mmCIF file of C-alpha atoms in Angstrom:
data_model
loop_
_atom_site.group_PDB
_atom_site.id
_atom_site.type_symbol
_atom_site.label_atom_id
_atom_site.label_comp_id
_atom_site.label_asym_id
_atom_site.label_seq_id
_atom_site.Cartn_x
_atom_site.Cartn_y
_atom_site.Cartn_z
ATOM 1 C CA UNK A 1 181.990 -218.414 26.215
ATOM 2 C CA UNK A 2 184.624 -215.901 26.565
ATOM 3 C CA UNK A 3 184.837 -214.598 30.457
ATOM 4 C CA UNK A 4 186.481 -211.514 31.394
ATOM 5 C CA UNK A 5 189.469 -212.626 34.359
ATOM 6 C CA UNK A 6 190.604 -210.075 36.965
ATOM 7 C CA UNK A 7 193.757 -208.568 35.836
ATOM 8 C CA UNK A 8 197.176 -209.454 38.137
ATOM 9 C CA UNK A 9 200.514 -207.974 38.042
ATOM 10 C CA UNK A 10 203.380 -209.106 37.346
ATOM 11 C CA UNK A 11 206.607 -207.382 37.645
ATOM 12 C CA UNK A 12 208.373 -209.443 34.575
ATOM 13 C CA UNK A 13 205.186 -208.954 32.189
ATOM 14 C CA UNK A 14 205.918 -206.658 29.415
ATOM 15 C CA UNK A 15 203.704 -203.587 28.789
ATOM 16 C CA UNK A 16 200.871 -204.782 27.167
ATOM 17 C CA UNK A 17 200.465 -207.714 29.251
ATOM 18 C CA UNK A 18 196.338 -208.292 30.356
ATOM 19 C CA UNK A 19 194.393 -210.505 31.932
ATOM 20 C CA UNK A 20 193.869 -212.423 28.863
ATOM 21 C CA UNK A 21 197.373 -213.935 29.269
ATOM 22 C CA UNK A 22 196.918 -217.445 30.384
ATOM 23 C CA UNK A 23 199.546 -217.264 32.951
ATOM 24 C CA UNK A 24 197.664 -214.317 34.785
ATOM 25 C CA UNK A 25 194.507 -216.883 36.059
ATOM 26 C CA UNK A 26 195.363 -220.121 37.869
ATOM 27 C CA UNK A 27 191.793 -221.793 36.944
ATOM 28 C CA UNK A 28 192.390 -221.621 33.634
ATOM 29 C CA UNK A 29 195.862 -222.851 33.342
ATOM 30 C CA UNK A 30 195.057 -225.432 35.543
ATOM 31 C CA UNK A 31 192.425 -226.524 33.049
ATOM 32 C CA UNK A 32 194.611 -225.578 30.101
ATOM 33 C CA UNK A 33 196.734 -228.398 31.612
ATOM 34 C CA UNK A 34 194.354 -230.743 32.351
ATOM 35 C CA UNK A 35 193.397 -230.502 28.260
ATOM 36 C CA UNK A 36 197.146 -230.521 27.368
ATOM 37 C CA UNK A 37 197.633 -227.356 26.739
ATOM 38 C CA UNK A 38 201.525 -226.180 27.051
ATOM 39 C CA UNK A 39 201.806 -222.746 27.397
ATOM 40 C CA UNK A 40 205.354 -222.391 25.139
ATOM 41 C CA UNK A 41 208.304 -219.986 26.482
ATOM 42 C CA UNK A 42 209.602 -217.379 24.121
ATOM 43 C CA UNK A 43 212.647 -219.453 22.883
ATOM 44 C CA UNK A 44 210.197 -222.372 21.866
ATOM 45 C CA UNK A 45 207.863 -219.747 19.708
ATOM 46 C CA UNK A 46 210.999 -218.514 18.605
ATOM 47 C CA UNK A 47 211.593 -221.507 17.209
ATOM 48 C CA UNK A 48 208.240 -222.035 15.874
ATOM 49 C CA UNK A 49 208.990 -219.179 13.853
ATOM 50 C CA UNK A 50 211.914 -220.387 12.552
ATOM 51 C CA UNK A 51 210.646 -223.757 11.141
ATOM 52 C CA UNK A 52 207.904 -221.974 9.522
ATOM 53 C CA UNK A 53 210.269 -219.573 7.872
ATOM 54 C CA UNK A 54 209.532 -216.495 9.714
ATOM 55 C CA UNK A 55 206.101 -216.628 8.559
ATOM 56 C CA UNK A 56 204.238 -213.193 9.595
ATOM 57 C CA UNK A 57 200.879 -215.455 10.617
ATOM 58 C CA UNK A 58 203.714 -217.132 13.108
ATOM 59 C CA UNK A 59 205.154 -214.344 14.560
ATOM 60 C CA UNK A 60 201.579 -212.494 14.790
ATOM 61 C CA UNK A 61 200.460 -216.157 16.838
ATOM 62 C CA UNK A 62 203.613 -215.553 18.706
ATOM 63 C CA UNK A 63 202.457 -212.241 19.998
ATOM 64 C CA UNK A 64 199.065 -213.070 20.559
ATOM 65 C CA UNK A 65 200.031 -215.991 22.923
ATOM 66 C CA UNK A 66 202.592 -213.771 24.905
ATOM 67 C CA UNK A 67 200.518 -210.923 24.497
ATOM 68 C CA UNK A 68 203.582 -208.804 22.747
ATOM 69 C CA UNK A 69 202.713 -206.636 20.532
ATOM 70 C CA UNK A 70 206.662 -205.833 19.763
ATOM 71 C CA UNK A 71 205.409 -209.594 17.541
ATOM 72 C CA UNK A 72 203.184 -207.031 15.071
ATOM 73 C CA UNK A 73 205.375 -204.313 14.676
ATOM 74 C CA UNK A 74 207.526 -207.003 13.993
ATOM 75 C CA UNK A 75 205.513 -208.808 10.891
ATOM 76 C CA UNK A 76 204.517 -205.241 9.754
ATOM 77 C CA UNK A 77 209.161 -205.106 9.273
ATOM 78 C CA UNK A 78 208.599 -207.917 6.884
ATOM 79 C CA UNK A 79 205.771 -206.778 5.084
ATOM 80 C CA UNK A 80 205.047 -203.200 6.079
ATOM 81 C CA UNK A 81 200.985 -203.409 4.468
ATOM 82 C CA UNK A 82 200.048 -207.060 6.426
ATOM 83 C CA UNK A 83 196.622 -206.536 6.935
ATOM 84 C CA UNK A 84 196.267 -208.298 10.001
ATOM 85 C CA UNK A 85 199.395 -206.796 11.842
ATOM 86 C CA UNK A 86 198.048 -203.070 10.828
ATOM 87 C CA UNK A 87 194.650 -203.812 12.517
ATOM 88 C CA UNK A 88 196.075 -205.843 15.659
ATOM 89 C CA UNK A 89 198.724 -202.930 16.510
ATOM 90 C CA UNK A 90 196.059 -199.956 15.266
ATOM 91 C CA UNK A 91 193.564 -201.618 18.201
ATOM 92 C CA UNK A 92 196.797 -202.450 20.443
ATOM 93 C CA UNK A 93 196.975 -199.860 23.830
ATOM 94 C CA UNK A 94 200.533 -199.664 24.045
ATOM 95 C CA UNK A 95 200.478 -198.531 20.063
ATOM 96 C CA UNK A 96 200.502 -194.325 20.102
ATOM 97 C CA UNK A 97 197.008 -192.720 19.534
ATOM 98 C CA UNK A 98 198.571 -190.643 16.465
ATOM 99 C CA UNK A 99 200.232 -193.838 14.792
ATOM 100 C CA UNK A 100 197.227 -196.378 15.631
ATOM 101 C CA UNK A 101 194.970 -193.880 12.936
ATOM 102 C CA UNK A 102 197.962 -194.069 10.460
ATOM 103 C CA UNK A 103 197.762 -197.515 10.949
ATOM 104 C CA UNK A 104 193.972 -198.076 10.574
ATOM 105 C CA UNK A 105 193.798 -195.644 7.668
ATOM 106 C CA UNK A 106 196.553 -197.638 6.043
ATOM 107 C CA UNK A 107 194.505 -200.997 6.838
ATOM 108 C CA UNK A 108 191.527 -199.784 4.681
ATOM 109 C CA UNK A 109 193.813 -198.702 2.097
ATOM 110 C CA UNK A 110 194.742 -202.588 1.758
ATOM 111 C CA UNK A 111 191.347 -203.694 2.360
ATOM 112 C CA UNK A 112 189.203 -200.911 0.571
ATOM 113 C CA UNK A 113 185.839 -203.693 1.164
ATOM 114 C CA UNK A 114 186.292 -204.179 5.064
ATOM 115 C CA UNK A 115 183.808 -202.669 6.944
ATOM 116 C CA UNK A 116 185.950 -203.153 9.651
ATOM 117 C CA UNK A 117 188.302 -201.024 8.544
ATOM 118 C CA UNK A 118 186.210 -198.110 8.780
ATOM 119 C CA UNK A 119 184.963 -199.248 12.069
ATOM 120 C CA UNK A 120 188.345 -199.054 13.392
ATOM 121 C CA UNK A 121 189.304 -195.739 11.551
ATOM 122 C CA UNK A 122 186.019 -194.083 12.926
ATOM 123 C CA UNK A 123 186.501 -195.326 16.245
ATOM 124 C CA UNK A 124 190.153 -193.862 16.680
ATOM 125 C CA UNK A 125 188.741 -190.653 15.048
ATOM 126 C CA UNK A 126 186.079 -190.427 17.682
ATOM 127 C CA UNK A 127 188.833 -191.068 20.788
ATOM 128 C CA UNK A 128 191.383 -188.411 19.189
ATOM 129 C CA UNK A 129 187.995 -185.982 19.035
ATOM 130 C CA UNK A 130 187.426 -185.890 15.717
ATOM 131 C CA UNK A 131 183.704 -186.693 15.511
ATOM 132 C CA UNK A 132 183.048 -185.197 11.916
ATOM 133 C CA UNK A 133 185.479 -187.177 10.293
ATOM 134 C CA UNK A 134 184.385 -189.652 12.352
ATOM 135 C CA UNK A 135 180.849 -190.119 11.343
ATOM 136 C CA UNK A 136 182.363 -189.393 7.240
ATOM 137 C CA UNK A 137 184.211 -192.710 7.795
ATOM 138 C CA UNK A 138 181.231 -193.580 8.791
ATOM 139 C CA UNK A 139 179.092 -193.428 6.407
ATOM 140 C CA UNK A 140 181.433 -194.878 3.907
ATOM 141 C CA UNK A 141 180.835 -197.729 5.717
ATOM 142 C CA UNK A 142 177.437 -198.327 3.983
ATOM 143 C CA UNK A 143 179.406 -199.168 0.542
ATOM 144 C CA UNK A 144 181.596 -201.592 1.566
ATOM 145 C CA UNK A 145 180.367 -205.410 1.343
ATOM 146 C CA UNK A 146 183.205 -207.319 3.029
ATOM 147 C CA UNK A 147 183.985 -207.884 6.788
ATOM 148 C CA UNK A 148 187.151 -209.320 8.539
ATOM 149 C CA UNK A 149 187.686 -209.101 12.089
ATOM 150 C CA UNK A 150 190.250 -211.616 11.356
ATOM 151 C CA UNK A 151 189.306 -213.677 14.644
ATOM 152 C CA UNK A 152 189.279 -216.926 12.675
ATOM 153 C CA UNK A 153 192.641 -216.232 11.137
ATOM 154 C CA UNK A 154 193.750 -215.646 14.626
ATOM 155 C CA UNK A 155 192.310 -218.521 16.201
ATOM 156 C CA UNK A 156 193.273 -220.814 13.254
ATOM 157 C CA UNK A 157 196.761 -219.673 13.740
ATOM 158 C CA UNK A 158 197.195 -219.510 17.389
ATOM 159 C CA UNK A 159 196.075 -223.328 17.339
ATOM 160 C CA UNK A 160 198.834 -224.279 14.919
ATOM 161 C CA UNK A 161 201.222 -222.046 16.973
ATOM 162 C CA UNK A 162 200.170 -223.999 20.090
ATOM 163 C CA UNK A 163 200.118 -227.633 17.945
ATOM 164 C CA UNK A 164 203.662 -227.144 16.746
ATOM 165 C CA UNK A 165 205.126 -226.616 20.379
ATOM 166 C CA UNK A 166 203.407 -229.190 21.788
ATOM 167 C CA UNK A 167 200.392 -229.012 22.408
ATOM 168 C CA UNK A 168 198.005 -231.690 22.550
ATOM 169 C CA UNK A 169 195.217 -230.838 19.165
ATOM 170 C CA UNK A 170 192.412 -230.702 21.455
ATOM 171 C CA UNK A 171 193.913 -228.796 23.751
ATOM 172 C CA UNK A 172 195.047 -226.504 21.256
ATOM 173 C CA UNK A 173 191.859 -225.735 19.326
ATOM 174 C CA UNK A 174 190.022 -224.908 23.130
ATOM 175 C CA UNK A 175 192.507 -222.423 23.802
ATOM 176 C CA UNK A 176 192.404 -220.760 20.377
ATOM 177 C CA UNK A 177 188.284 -220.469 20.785
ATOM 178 C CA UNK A 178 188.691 -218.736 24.123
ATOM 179 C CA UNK A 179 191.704 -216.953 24.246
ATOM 180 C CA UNK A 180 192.011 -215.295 20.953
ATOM 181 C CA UNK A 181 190.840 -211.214 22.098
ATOM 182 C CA UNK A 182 188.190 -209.431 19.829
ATOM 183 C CA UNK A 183 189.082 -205.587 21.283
ATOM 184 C CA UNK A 184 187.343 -204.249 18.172
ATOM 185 C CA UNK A 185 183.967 -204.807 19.737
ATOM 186 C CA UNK A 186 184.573 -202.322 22.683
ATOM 187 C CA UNK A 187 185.482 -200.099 20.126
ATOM 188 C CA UNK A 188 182.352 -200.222 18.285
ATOM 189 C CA UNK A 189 180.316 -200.492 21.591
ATOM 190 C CA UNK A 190 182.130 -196.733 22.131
ATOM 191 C CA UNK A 191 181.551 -195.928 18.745
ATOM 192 C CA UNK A 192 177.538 -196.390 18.239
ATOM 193 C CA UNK A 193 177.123 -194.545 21.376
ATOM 194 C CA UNK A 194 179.174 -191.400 19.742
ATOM 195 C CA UNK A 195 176.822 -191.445 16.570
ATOM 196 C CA UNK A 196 174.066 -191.763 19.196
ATOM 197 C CA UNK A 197 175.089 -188.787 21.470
ATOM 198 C CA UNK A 198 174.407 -186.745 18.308
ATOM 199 C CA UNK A 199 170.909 -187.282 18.020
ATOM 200 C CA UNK A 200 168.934 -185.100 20.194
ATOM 201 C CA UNK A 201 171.130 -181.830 18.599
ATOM 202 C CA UNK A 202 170.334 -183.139 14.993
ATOM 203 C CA UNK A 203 167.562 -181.873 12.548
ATOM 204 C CA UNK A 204 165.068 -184.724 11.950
ATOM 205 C CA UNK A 205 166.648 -185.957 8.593
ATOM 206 C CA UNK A 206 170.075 -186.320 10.241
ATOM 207 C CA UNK A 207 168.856 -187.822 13.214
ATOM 208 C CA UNK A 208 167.106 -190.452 10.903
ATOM 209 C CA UNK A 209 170.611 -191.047 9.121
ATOM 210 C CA UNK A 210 172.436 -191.275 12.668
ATOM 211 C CA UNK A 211 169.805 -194.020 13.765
ATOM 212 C CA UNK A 212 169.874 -195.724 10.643
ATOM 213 C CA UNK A 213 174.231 -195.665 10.617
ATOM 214 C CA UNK A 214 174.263 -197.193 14.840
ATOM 215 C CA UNK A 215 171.276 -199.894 13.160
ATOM 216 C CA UNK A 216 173.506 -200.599 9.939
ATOM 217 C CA UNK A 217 177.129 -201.062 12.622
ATOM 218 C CA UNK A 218 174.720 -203.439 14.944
ATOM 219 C CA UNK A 219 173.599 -204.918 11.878
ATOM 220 C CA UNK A 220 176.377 -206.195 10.368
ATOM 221 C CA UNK A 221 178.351 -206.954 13.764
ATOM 222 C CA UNK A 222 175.225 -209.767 14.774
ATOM 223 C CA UNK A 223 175.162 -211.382 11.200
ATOM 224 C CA UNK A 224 178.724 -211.629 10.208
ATOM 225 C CA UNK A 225 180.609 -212.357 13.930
ATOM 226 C CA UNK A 226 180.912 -215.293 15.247
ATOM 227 C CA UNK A 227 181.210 -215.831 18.584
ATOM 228 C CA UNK A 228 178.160 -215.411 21.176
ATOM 229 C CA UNK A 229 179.455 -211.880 22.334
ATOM 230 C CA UNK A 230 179.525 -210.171 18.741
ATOM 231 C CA UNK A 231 175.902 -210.802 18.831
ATOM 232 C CA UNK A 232 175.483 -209.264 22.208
ATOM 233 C CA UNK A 233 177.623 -205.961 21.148
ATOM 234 C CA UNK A 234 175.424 -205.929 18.068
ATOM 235 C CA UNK A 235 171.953 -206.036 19.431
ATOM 236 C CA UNK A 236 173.318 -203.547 22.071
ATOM 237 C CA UNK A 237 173.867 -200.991 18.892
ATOM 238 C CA UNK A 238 170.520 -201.604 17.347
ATOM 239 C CA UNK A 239 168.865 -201.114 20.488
ATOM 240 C CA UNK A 240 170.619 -198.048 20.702
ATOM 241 C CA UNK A 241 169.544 -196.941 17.627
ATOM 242 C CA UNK A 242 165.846 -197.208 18.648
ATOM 243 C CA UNK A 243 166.349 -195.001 22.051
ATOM 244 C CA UNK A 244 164.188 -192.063 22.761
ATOM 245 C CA UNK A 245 161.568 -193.338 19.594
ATOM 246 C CA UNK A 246 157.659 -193.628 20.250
ATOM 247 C CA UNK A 247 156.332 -197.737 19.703
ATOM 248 C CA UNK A 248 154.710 -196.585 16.735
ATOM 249 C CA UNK A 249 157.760 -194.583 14.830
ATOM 250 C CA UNK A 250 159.115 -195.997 11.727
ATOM 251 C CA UNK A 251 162.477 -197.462 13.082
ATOM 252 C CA UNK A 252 165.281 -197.687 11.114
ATOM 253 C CA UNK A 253 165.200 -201.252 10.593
ATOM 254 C CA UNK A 254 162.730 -202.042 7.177
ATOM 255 C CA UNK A 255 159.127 -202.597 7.554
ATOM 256 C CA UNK A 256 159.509 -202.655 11.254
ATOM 257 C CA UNK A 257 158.047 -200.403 13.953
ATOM 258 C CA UNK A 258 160.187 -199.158 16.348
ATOM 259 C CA UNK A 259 157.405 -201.446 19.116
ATOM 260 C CA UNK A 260 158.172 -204.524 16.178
ATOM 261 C CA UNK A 261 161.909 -203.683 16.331
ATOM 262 C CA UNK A 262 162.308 -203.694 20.004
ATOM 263 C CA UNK A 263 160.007 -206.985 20.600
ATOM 264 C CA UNK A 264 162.123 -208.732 18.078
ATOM 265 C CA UNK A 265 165.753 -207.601 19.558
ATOM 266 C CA UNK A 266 164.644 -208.461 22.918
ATOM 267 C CA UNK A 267 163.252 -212.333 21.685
ATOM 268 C CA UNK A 268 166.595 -212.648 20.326
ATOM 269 C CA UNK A 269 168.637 -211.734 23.463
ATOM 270 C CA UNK A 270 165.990 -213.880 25.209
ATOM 271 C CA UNK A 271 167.153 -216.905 23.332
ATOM 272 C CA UNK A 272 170.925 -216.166 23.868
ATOM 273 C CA UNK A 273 170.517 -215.603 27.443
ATOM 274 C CA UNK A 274 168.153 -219.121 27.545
ATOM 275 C CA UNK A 275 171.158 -220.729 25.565
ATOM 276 C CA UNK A 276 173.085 -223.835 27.576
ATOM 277 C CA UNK A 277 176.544 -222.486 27.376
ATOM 278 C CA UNK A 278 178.689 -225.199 28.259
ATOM 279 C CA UNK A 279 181.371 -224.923 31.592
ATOM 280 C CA UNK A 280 184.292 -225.198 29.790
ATOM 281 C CA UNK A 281 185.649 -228.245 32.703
ATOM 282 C CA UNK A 282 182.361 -229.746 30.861
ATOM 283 C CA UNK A 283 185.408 -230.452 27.930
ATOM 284 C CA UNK A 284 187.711 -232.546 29.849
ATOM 285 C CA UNK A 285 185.888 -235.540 29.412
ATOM 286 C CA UNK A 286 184.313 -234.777 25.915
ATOM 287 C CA UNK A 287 185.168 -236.943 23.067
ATOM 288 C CA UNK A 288 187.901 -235.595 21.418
ATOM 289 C CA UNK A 289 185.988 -235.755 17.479
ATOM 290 C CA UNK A 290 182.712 -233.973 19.015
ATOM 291 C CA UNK A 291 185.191 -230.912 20.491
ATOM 292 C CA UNK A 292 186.559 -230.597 16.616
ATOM 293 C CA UNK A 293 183.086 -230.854 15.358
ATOM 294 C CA UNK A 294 181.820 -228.098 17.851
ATOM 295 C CA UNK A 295 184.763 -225.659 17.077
ATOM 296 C CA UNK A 296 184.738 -225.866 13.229
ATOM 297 C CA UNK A 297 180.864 -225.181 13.644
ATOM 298 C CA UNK A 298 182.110 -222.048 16.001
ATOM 299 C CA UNK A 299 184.365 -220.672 13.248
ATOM 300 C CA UNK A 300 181.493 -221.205 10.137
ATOM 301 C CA UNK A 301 178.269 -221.134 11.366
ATOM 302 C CA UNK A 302 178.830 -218.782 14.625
ATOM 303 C CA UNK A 303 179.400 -219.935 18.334
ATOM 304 C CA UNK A 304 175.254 -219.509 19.243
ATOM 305 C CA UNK A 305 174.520 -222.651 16.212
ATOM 306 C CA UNK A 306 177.103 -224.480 17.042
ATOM 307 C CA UNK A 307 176.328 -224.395 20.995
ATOM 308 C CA UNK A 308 172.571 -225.317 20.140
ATOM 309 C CA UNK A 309 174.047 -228.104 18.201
ATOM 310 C CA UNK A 310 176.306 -229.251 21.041
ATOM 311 C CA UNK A 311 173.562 -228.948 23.506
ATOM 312 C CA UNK A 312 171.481 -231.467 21.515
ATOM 313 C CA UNK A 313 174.384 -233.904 20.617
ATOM 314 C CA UNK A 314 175.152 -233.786 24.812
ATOM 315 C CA UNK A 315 171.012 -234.867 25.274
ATOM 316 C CA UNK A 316 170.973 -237.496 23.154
#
């Protein structure tokens, strides 16, 4: 559900502002406002932060909804190993290339399991050149059982953020769903094609492991995101990991030709791009309990279930 705006300038934004700051795109504050959605000032988050006792998930919500990252550095000053301030300023552009892999190496330091952790790592690797240690990160990967993008602890938070400066609930939980940035996915988008770029120069056992490591990163991005576009990135890296193969080649998904693999990706992006995705002006005159109902199905069972499930609730 999550559209890309066209960026505008603005000469009081601060550094890092984007276009996924809601006061950058008239059409959706317009509809932010129509769903009671108060976009707060700095001196009412400011506030927010105060009543909740500087709370580090408040001031990271804080930054998030003014798109300031000067909000992380500032949670990582109260507690220097937050694992979700390390990986929001390691991914953040106005964060220095040398400090975001400090950053990202101290993240999986905190959170050993996270694959994400070494997605990050690998990716900065790969942008500062570093392609060897790059694909050792890598391959580390394949040991570690946990992932945490940490987009429902963002979303979650940005909602209570919005909530407790007075926002209306529904409102609120909209905006969290589509405002709340995943930037690690361009990351990984960048970093399947690296591993991939190394295939025609590799030795047939390496270029097995290479195809097999882009399979594994798409892998794990379609079955453990949860929004419509991790899927998407995902598929994009398994298909990846299948180019230049004959139909009949072992691919480097289990029991499955590279001809089975391929048929099988494409029926799945077949049913994404077939699936209903709701306008989101469609929610101005939805019941209030089925808009609850469809976001907590978002943030647990993944943005494509809980869209079918919409769609069918919406026929009857």
């Amino acid at each position: 559900m999550s559209q890309k705006r066209p960026k505008k300038k603005n000469k009081e934004s601060t550094p890092d502002q984007d276009s996924i700051d809601p006061y950058f795109d008239p059409e959706i504050k317009k509809l932010m406002d129509q769903l009671g959605v108060r976009f707060p000032s700095r001196d009412e988050l400011e506030n927010y932060i105060t009543k909740n006792d500087n709370d580090i998930e408040a001031i990271i919500a804080a930054g998030i909804i003014l798109n300031d990252s000067s909000y992380y550095i500032r949670a990582l000053e109260n507690n220097p190993n937050d694992a979700h301030a390390l990986y929001l300023l390691a991914l953040n552009d106005s964060t220095e290339e040398s400090i975001k892999i400090d950053l990202a190496k101290k993240l999986l330091k905190e959170q050993p399991n996270n694959v994400i952790g070494s997605y990050l790592l690998a990716s900065l690797q790969a942008e500062s050149g570093d392609t060897d240690e790059s694909i050792k990160t890598l391959l580390g990967s394949f040991n570690q059982k946990g992932y945490e993008d940490f987009y429902n602890q963002t979303s979650l938070k940005v909602e209570d953020a919005l909530r407790g400066t007075g926002s209306s609930k529904t409102g609120s939980t909209l905006y969290s769903l589509w405002n709340v940035p995943v930037p690690i996915l361009s990351k990984i988008n960048k970093t399947a094609k690296t591993v991939m770029a190394l295939v025609p120069e590799s030795n047939p056992e390496r270029a097995h492991e290479l195809r097999s490591l882009t399979a594994s990163i798409g892998t794990e991005i379609v079955n453990e995101g949860n929004l419509i576009i991790h899927e998407l990135v995902g598929i994009s890296a398994q298909m990846m990991s299948l180019k230049g193969m004959e139909d009949n080649d072992p691919s480097p998904f289990e029991s499955l030709s590279v001809k089975e693999a391929r048929e099988s990706l494409e029926e799945r992006k077949g049913l994404i791009r077939n699936l209903n995705i709701l306008n989101p002006k469609d929610f101005i005159t939805m019941d209030a309990t089925l808009i609850e109902s469809y976001i907590n199905r978002v943030r647990t069972v993944g943005e494509y279930e809980a869209t079918r499930w919409l769609n069918q609730r919406s026929n009857q």
